[in-house]
Coordinates of C-alpha atoms in Angstrom, one line a residue:
M1 CA 94.4 95.5 102.3
K2 CA 96.9 95.2 104.9
P3 CA 98.6 98.0 106.1
R4 CA 101.8 97.7 107.2
L5 CA 101.8 96.9 111.2
H6 CA 104.5 99.6 112.6
K7 CA 105.9 99.1 115.6
L8 CA 107.1 101.6 117.4
P9 CA 110.4 101.7 119.4
Q10 CA 110.1 100.7 123.7
Y11 CA 111.4 103.3 125.4
A12 CA 113.2 102.2 128.6
G13 CA 111.5 103.7 131.8
A14 CA 108.8 104.3 130.2
S15 CA 105.0 103.0 129.6
F16 CA 103.8 105.4 127.1
H17 CA 105.7 107.9 124.7
I18 CA 105.4 111.9 124.0
S19 CA 107.5 113.6 121.3
R20 CA 108.0 116.6 119.6
S21 CA 109.9 116.2 116.1
D22 CA 110.1 117.4 112.5
S23 CA 108.6 114.7 111.2
Y24 CA 106.1 112.0 110.9
H25 CA 107.1 108.6 112.6
S26 CA 106.0 106.9 109.5
F27 CA 107.6 108.4 106.3
N28 CA 104.7 108.2 103.7
E29 CA 103.6 104.7 104.5
W30 CA 100.5 102.9 104.8
H31 CA 100.3 101.3 108.4
Y32 CA 98.9 100.7 111.8
H33 CA 99.7 100.3 115.2
L34 CA 98.8 98.8 118.6
E35 CA 99.2 102.1 120.3
F36 CA 96.6 104.6 120.1
E37 CA 97.8 108.1 118.7
L38 CA 96.6 111.3 119.7
I39 CA 98.8 114.2 117.2
Y40 CA 99.1 117.7 117.4
I41 CA 100.3 119.5 114.4
E42 CA 102.2 122.7 115.4
A43 CA 103.7 123.6 111.9
G44 CA 103.1 121.9 108.1
E45 CA 101.0 121.4 106.1
G46 CA 99.6 118.3 103.6
T47 CA 97.2 115.3 103.4
R48 CA 96.0 113.2 105.5
F49 CA 94.7 109.9 105.2
I50 CA 92.6 108.0 107.8
G51 CA 90.7 104.2 107.7
D52 CA 88.4 105.9 104.1
N53 CA 89.0 109.5 104.4
I54 CA 90.8 112.3 102.5
E55 CA 91.6 115.5 104.5
P56 CA 94.1 118.2 104.2
I57 CA 95.6 119.3 107.2
S58 CA 97.4 121.9 108.3
A59 CA 98.9 123.8 111.8
G60 CA 96.4 123.4 114.7
D61 CA 95.0 120.5 113.6
L62 CA 94.6 117.7 116.9
V63 CA 93.2 114.6 115.5
L64 CA 93.1 110.6 118.2
I65 CA 93.6 108.2 116.2
G66 CA 92.6 104.6 117.7
A67 CA 94.9 101.4 117.6
N68 CA 94.7 99.0 114.3
V69 CA 93.5 102.1 112.7
P70 CA 95.1 102.4 109.1
H71 CA 96.4 106.4 108.3
M72 CA 99.0 107.9 106.6
F73 CA 99.8 111.6 106.8
R74 CA 101.8 113.1 103.9
F75 CA 103.3 116.3 104.7
D76 CA 104.2 118.8 102.2
T77 CA 108.5 120.2 102.1
H78 CA 107.5 123.4 100.0
T79 CA 105.3 125.5 98.2
F80 CA 105.4 127.7 95.7
E81 CA 105.1 131.7 95.5
N82 CA 103.7 131.3 92.5
M83 CA 101.8 128.6 92.3
M84 CA 100.7 128.6 89.0
M85 CA 103.6 128.9 87.2
Q86 CA 105.5 126.3 90.1
Q87 CA 108.1 129.1 90.4
G88 CA 110.2 130.8 94.4
M89 CA 110.3 127.4 96.3
I90 CA 109.1 128.3 99.4
P91 CA 110.3 125.4 101.9
L92 CA 107.8 124.3 104.4
S93 CA 108.5 123.3 108.0
T94 CA 106.6 120.6 110.1
Q95 CA 106.6 120.3 113.6
L96 CA 105.1 117.6 115.6
L97 CA 103.5 116.8 119.2
T98 CA 102.9 113.4 119.4
L99 CA 101.9 111.0 122.0
H100 CA 101.6 106.9 121.3
F101 CA 99.6 104.4 124.3
D102 CA 98.1 101.4 125.1
A103 CA 95.1 101.0 126.7
D104 CA 96.3 98.3 128.2
I105 CA 98.5 100.2 130.4
F106 CA 95.2 101.0 132.5
G107 CA 94.7 97.7 133.5
E108 CA 92.3 94.8 132.9
R109 CA 89.4 96.8 134.8
F110 CA 90.4 100.3 134.7
L111 CA 88.1 101.6 132.1
T112 CA 85.3 99.5 133.2
L113 CA 84.5 101.8 136.0
P114 CA 81.8 103.6 136.2
E115 CA 83.9 106.8 137.4
N116 CA 86.2 106.0 134.1
E117 CA 82.9 106.0 131.4
S118 CA 84.0 109.3 129.3
L119 CA 87.6 107.9 129.5
A120 CA 86.3 104.4 128.0
G121 CA 84.4 105.8 125.3
L122 CA 86.8 108.0 124.0
L123 CA 88.7 105.3 123.6
R124 CA 86.0 103.4 121.9
L125 CA 85.2 106.1 119.7
A126 CA 88.7 106.8 118.8
A127 CA 88.3 103.6 116.8
R128 CA 86.4 106.2 113.2
G129 CA 89.5 108.8 114.1
I130 CA 88.7 111.9 115.8
R131 CA 89.3 115.6 114.9
F132 CA 88.6 118.1 117.5
T133 CA 87.5 121.0 115.8
G134 CA 87.4 123.8 117.8
I135 CA 89.9 126.8 117.5
D136 CA 90.8 127.0 121.3
K137 CA 93.2 123.8 121.8
E138 CA 95.6 125.4 124.6
D139 CA 95.0 124.2 127.2
V140 CA 95.2 120.1 125.4
V141 CA 98.8 121.4 124.2
K142 CA 100.0 122.3 127.7
L143 CA 99.5 119.5 128.4
M144 CA 100.7 117.5 126.0
N145 CA 103.9 119.8 127.1
D146 CA 103.5 119.2 130.5
L147 CA 104.2 115.4 129.6
L148 CA 107.4 116.1 127.7
S149 CA 109.3 117.2 131.0
A150 CA 107.2 115.8 133.5
D151 CA 108.8 113.9 136.7
K152 CA 108.2 110.1 136.3
S153 CA 105.8 110.0 139.3
L154 CA 103.7 112.3 137.0
R155 CA 103.7 110.7 134.0
M156 CA 100.0 109.0 134.4
L157 CA 98.8 111.5 136.1
L158 CA 99.0 113.8 133.7
L159 CA 98.3 111.3 130.5
M160 CA 94.6 110.7 133.0
Q161 CA 94.3 114.7 132.9
L162 CA 94.8 114.6 129.1
L163 CA 92.8 112.1 128.2
T164 CA 89.8 113.1 130.5
L165 CA 90.2 116.8 129.2
L166 CA 89.7 115.5 125.4
S167 CA 86.6 113.5 126.5
Q168 CA 85.0 116.0 128.1
R169 CA 85.1 118.7 124.5
D170 CA 82.0 118.0 122.5
D171 CA 84.3 120.2 119.5
H172 CA 85.2 117.0 117.7
A173 CA 83.6 115.1 114.6
Y174 CA 84.5 111.7 113.2
I175 CA 87.4 110.7 110.6
T176 CA 86.4 107.6 108.9
S177 CA 82.4 106.7 107.8
R178 CA 80.4 104.6 109.9
K179 CA 80.5 102.0 107.1
Y180 CA 84.8 101.8 107.2
R181 CA 85.2 98.1 107.8
I182 CA 89.2 97.4 107.7
T183 CA 89.9 94.1 105.4
Y184 CA 93.6 92.8 105.2
N185 CA 95.6 90.8 103.5
E186 CA 98.6 89.8 104.1
Q187 CA 99.9 88.7 100.5
D188 CA 100.1 92.7 99.4
E189 CA 101.0 94.9 102.0
N190 CA 102.4 97.6 100.0
R191 CA 100.0 98.1 97.7
L192 CA 97.7 100.7 99.0
T193 CA 101.2 103.1 99.9
K194 CA 101.9 102.5 96.3
I195 CA 98.6 103.4 94.8
Y196 CA 97.8 106.7 97.6
L197 CA 101.6 107.6 96.6
Y198 CA 101.6 107.4 92.7
T199 CA 98.1 110.0 93.0
L200 CA 99.6 112.1 95.4
N201 CA 102.4 112.6 93.4
N202 CA 100.4 112.9 90.0
F203 CA 96.8 113.9 90.5
T204 CA 97.1 117.6 89.0
R205 CA 97.4 115.9 85.6
T206 CA 95.1 112.8 84.0
I207 CA 95.6 109.3 85.1
K208 CA 95.0 106.7 82.9
L209 CA 93.4 103.5 85.1
K210 CA 96.1 101.5 83.0
D211 CA 98.9 103.4 84.7
V212 CA 97.6 103.0 88.4
A213 CA 97.1 99.6 87.8
A214 CA 100.4 99.0 86.6
I215 CA 102.2 99.8 89.6
V216 CA 100.9 97.5 91.9
Y217 CA 101.1 95.0 88.1
M218 CA 97.8 94.2 87.6
V219 CA 95.2 94.8 84.5
P220 CA 92.7 97.7 84.9
N221 CA 89.7 95.5 85.4
A222 CA 91.2 93.5 88.2
F223 CA 92.6 96.8 89.6
C224 CA 89.2 98.0 89.9
R225 CA 87.6 95.2 92.0
Y226 CA 90.7 95.1 94.2
F227 CA 90.5 98.6 94.7
K228 CA 87.5 98.7 96.0
S229 CA 86.8 96.0 98.3
R230 CA 89.8 97.4 99.8
T231 CA 88.9 101.0 100.4
Q232 CA 84.5 100.6 99.9
K233 CA 85.6 102.9 97.2
S234 CA 86.1 103.0 93.4
Y235 CA 89.7 104.4 92.2
F236 CA 88.0 107.5 90.6
T237 CA 86.5 108.4 93.5
F238 CA 89.5 108.2 95.3
L239 CA 90.8 110.4 92.9
L240 CA 88.3 113.0 92.7
E241 CA 88.4 113.5 96.8
V242 CA 92.1 113.9 96.7
R243 CA 91.6 116.5 94.1
V244 CA 89.4 118.2 95.9
S245 CA 90.5 117.8 99.3
H246 CA 94.0 120.0 97.4
A247 CA 91.8 122.1 96.6
C248 CA 90.1 122.8 99.6
K249 CA 93.4 123.9 100.9
L250 CA 94.2 126.1 97.6
L251 CA 90.9 128.0 98.2
V252 CA 91.9 129.0 102.0
Q253 CA 95.3 129.8 101.5
N254 CA 95.4 131.7 98.3
D255 CA 93.1 134.4 96.3
F256 CA 93.0 131.9 93.0
S257 CA 90.3 132.3 90.6
M258 CA 88.4 129.1 90.4
V259 CA 89.3 128.5 87.4
M260 CA 93.2 128.7 88.3
V261 CA 92.5 126.3 91.5
S262 CA 90.2 123.9 89.3
F263 CA 93.5 123.6 86.9
E264 CA 96.2 123.0 89.3
C265 CA 93.7 120.6 91.0
G266 CA 93.6 118.4 87.7
F267 CA 90.0 118.9 86.7
T268 CA 89.5 120.0 82.7
N269 CA 86.7 122.5 83.1
V270 CA 85.5 124.4 86.1
S271 CA 82.1 122.7 85.3
N272 CA 83.3 119.4 86.5
F273 CA 85.3 121.1 89.4
N274 CA 82.1 122.7 91.1
R275 CA 80.1 119.9 90.4
H276 CA 82.5 117.1 91.9
F277 CA 83.5 119.9 94.5
K278 CA 79.7 120.3 95.7
L279 CA 79.4 116.3 95.5
I280 CA 81.7 115.6 98.2
T281 CA 81.8 118.6 100.7
G282 CA 78.4 120.1 100.5
K283 CA 79.5 123.2 99.6
T284 CA 80.4 125.4 96.3
P285 CA 83.8 126.2 96.1
L286 CA 82.9 129.7 96.6
E287 CA 80.4 129.2 99.9
Y288 CA 83.8 127.1 101.4
R289 CA 85.9 129.8 100.8
K290 CA 83.3 132.3 102.0
K291 CA 82.6 129.9 104.8
F292 CA 86.4 130.0 106.0
I293 CA 86.9 133.8 105.4
A294 CA 83.5 134.5 108.1
A295 CA 85.3 131.4 110.4
G296 CA 88.6 133.8 110.7
A297 CA 86.6 137.0 110.7

């Protein structure tokens, strides 16, 4: 499946671009670009797709995405004061710091120099996507803010400082699985976007295979083969991951009972919810909530 090539705008007098924005640069679209992307979420929440990974996102997240790695960010625009009754709509703001740069700006031999071994390693590992897990990101955010207003003569120096700082951090986790491989098919570049958005809009209810297959004009059997060949997982595994991702968000943001969480995420009963949640996260929902509470204590 080929995601859409997103050609980022070129800025006069600049070899890379950093911005603060209240929206993501690609609206609900499965896409990739030639540039590396470092994104820090100052405010906002939603769901992130990178390669074969699905996770909830929220303020404080810091992610580095390699060149040509397919991804999509879906930010929520509102939440509800009463989630179960869908009452009391509360708007959610989004504020992002986003840096895009092409590794070619460093020159042909620069990254092969022995002094740049850690930097080259960071960019190489970014092909799997890197999520920085530590709570303290103030030094990184400060350098990103400095870049926003830096004089031209200081921009490359600050960029190098920022990337060097990231390469020295050990509080990181890979995002895509080791087995993930990018598969391209130019004939149907919009299909995964349609499938992902349909799933995000409907996962709280029963999704029939014939309905999701119909949005990409396929019969169920062909759709199942197609989806697995492009994502290395079945559609129903993907659907479970979306539901569990949403459950993770509800477990840490609310004190809902497990029955309420399972219902809100589209599971038909608590037993199925508990089983699938542990299968995907390695923890029971209660263990997940307790770990989050302990981490924030």
